Amino acid sequence: MSATRSNQPDPIKGAQTKAAQKVARTAAQEVRLIGGQWKRSVLPVPVSAGLRPTPGRVRETLFNWLGQDLSGWRVLDAFAGSGALGLEAASRGADEVTLLEREPALVRNLQATLTRLKATQVKLQQAEAVSWMRQPRQAGLFDLVFLDPPFDEALFWSALAAALNCVPEGGWIYLESPTALQDLPDAAQHVDLISQLAPHRHGQAGEVHFHLFRRVAAGEMQPHPAA
């Protein structure tokens, strides 16, 4: 590839960046938990590049899909950010919740929130989510994995593949993205991955698509768009 061509902007990456910026402009500076023991508790949302907390109406829909009582569940919030998804699960009775966050400032904010809520069932780790989920010791460890990666980093496929390591067959994976799954860039190159995700529900709120999948055995299902 010539030097001239290599300097040309990537139209796909440019579109993803624009989508991320559009979503970030409308992001709240605080969110409230909407159910369970910490209902109405405020979670601060620090100003941070790419941080886009899941809004209350999306969380309400998600937990209507999952059920209001998560007693006995082990949950991973892989791109924790404000902690809204993982803490919503803990508030609704999940036995163990693990929050992963790579940015030191966000980790400090999350630790302060956990201390304030006395959230002893929640574990916090500073880690790069995809690498952490790929580790063999995480295999089949969680009933539910939340994936809400930064929209401008094109982590959707690598995050989904890594999350499959973390849930057993029948386990749940939740994903937020700027488009429906089948419309993400390079979807045609991930047929094998898609075949392991049985779509349960799909919704859209503004610029955000949100999906809930169940894991099936590789090759058990034919490739299909998310429903």
Short mmCIF file of C-alpha atoms in Angstrom, two decimals, residues 14-124:
data_model
loop_
_atom_site.label_atom_id
_atom_site.label_comp_id
_atom_site.label_asym_id
_atom_site.label_seq_id
_atom_site.Cartn_x
_atom_site.Cartn_y
_atom_site.Cartn_z
CA GLY A 14 -14.80 7.87 10.73
CA ALA A 15 -18.48 6.92 10.85
CA GLN A 16 -17.99 5.11 14.16
CA THR A 17 -16.23 8.13 15.65
CA LYS A 18 -19.03 10.45 14.56
CA ALA A 19 -21.62 8.11 16.06
CA ALA A 20 -19.70 7.98 19.33
CA GLN A 21 -19.38 11.76 19.46
CA LYS A 22 -23.09 12.22 18.78
CA VAL A 23 -24.03 9.85 21.59
CA ALA A 24 -21.49 11.38 23.99
CA ARG A 25 -22.91 14.87 23.49
CA THR A 26 -26.19 13.75 25.03
CA ALA A 27 -24.69 11.66 27.85
CA ALA A 28 -25.95 12.45 31.35
CA GLN A 29 -23.59 13.68 34.08
CA GLU A 30 -25.30 11.45 36.60
CA VAL A 31 -27.62 8.46 36.46
CA ARG A 32 -29.92 6.84 39.00
CA LEU A 33 -30.39 3.17 39.70
CA ILE A 34 -33.98 2.26 38.97
CA GLY A 35 -34.66 -0.95 40.88
CA GLY A 36 -33.75 -3.10 43.85
CA GLN A 37 -32.15 -2.24 47.18
CA TRP A 38 -30.35 0.86 45.83
CA LYS A 39 -33.31 2.22 43.87
CA ARG A 40 -32.93 5.97 43.18
CA SER A 41 -29.28 5.98 44.28
CA VAL A 42 -27.28 8.48 42.22
CA LEU A 43 -24.20 7.38 40.28
CA PRO A 44 -21.90 10.26 39.23
CA VAL A 45 -20.69 10.20 35.64
CA PRO A 46 -17.25 11.83 35.35
CA VAL A 47 -16.35 13.64 32.16
CA SER A 48 -14.30 11.07 30.26
CA ALA A 49 -13.71 10.44 26.57
CA GLY A 50 -16.14 7.83 25.29
CA LEU A 51 -18.03 7.46 28.58
CA ARG A 52 -21.71 6.98 27.77
CA PRO A 53 -23.76 5.56 30.64
CA THR A 54 -26.70 3.33 29.76
CA PRO A 55 -29.82 5.48 30.29
CA GLY A 56 -32.54 4.51 32.71
CA ARG A 57 -35.15 3.63 30.10
CA VAL A 58 -32.76 1.16 28.45
CA ARG A 59 -31.88 -0.42 31.80
CA GLU A 60 -35.56 -0.67 32.65
CA THR A 61 -36.24 -2.50 29.38
CA LEU A 62 -33.22 -4.76 29.83
CA PHE A 63 -34.25 -5.88 33.31
CA ASN A 64 -37.79 -6.45 32.13
CA TRP A 65 -36.26 -8.90 29.66
CA LEU A 66 -33.96 -10.53 32.22
CA GLY A 67 -36.38 -10.47 35.16
CA GLN A 68 -36.34 -8.23 38.21
CA ASP A 69 -34.73 -10.71 40.62
CA LEU A 70 -31.19 -11.85 39.78
CA SER A 71 -30.62 -13.79 43.00
CA GLY A 72 -27.96 -16.45 42.48
CA TRP A 73 -26.52 -14.84 39.35
CA ARG A 74 -22.86 -14.08 38.70
CA VAL A 75 -22.53 -11.00 36.50
CA LEU A 76 -19.67 -9.31 34.64
CA ASP A 77 -19.81 -5.66 33.60
CA ALA A 78 -16.86 -5.66 31.22
CA PHE A 79 -16.72 -1.94 30.32
CA ALA A 80 -18.05 -0.59 33.59
CA GLY A 81 -17.67 3.18 33.15
CA SER A 82 -20.18 4.62 35.61
CA GLY A 83 -21.07 1.12 36.83
CA ALA A 84 -24.75 1.59 35.95
CA LEU A 85 -25.28 -1.86 34.44
CA GLY A 86 -23.34 -3.90 36.97
CA LEU A 87 -24.70 -2.01 39.96
CA GLU A 88 -28.24 -2.34 38.65
CA ALA A 89 -27.71 -6.11 38.62
CA ALA A 90 -26.25 -6.06 42.14
CA SER A 91 -29.14 -3.91 43.35
CA ARG A 92 -31.52 -6.57 42.04
CA GLY A 93 -29.92 -9.34 44.04
CA ALA A 94 -27.06 -10.75 41.94
CA ASP A 95 -24.81 -12.79 44.22
CA GLU A 96 -21.58 -11.57 42.67
CA VAL A 97 -20.84 -8.74 40.25
CA THR A 98 -17.44 -8.00 38.73
CA LEU A 99 -16.74 -4.55 37.28
CA LEU A 100 -13.86 -4.08 34.83
CA GLU A 101 -12.60 -0.62 33.99
CA ARG A 102 -9.26 0.37 32.46
CA GLU A 103 -9.22 4.14 33.14
CA PRO A 104 -7.70 5.02 36.56
CA ALA A 105 -9.97 8.03 37.13
CA LEU A 106 -13.08 5.94 36.48
CA VAL A 107 -11.79 3.18 38.74
CA ARG A 108 -11.41 5.70 41.56
CA ASN A 109 -14.93 6.99 40.94
CA LEU A 110 -16.32 3.45 40.98
CA GLN A 111 -14.48 2.59 44.19
CA ALA A 112 -15.98 5.64 45.90
CA THR A 113 -19.45 4.58 44.75
CA LEU A 114 -18.98 1.01 46.00
CA THR A 115 -17.83 2.32 49.37
CA ARG A 116 -20.81 4.65 49.62
CA LEU A 117 -23.30 1.89 48.74
CA LYS A 118 -21.50 -0.71 50.90
CA ALA A 119 -21.63 -2.98 47.88
CA THR A 120 -19.69 -5.91 49.30
CA GLN A 121 -20.91 -8.31 46.61
CA VAL A 122 -19.30 -6.17 43.89
CA LYS A 123 -15.67 -6.68 42.87
CA LEU A 124 -13.77 -3.98 40.98
#
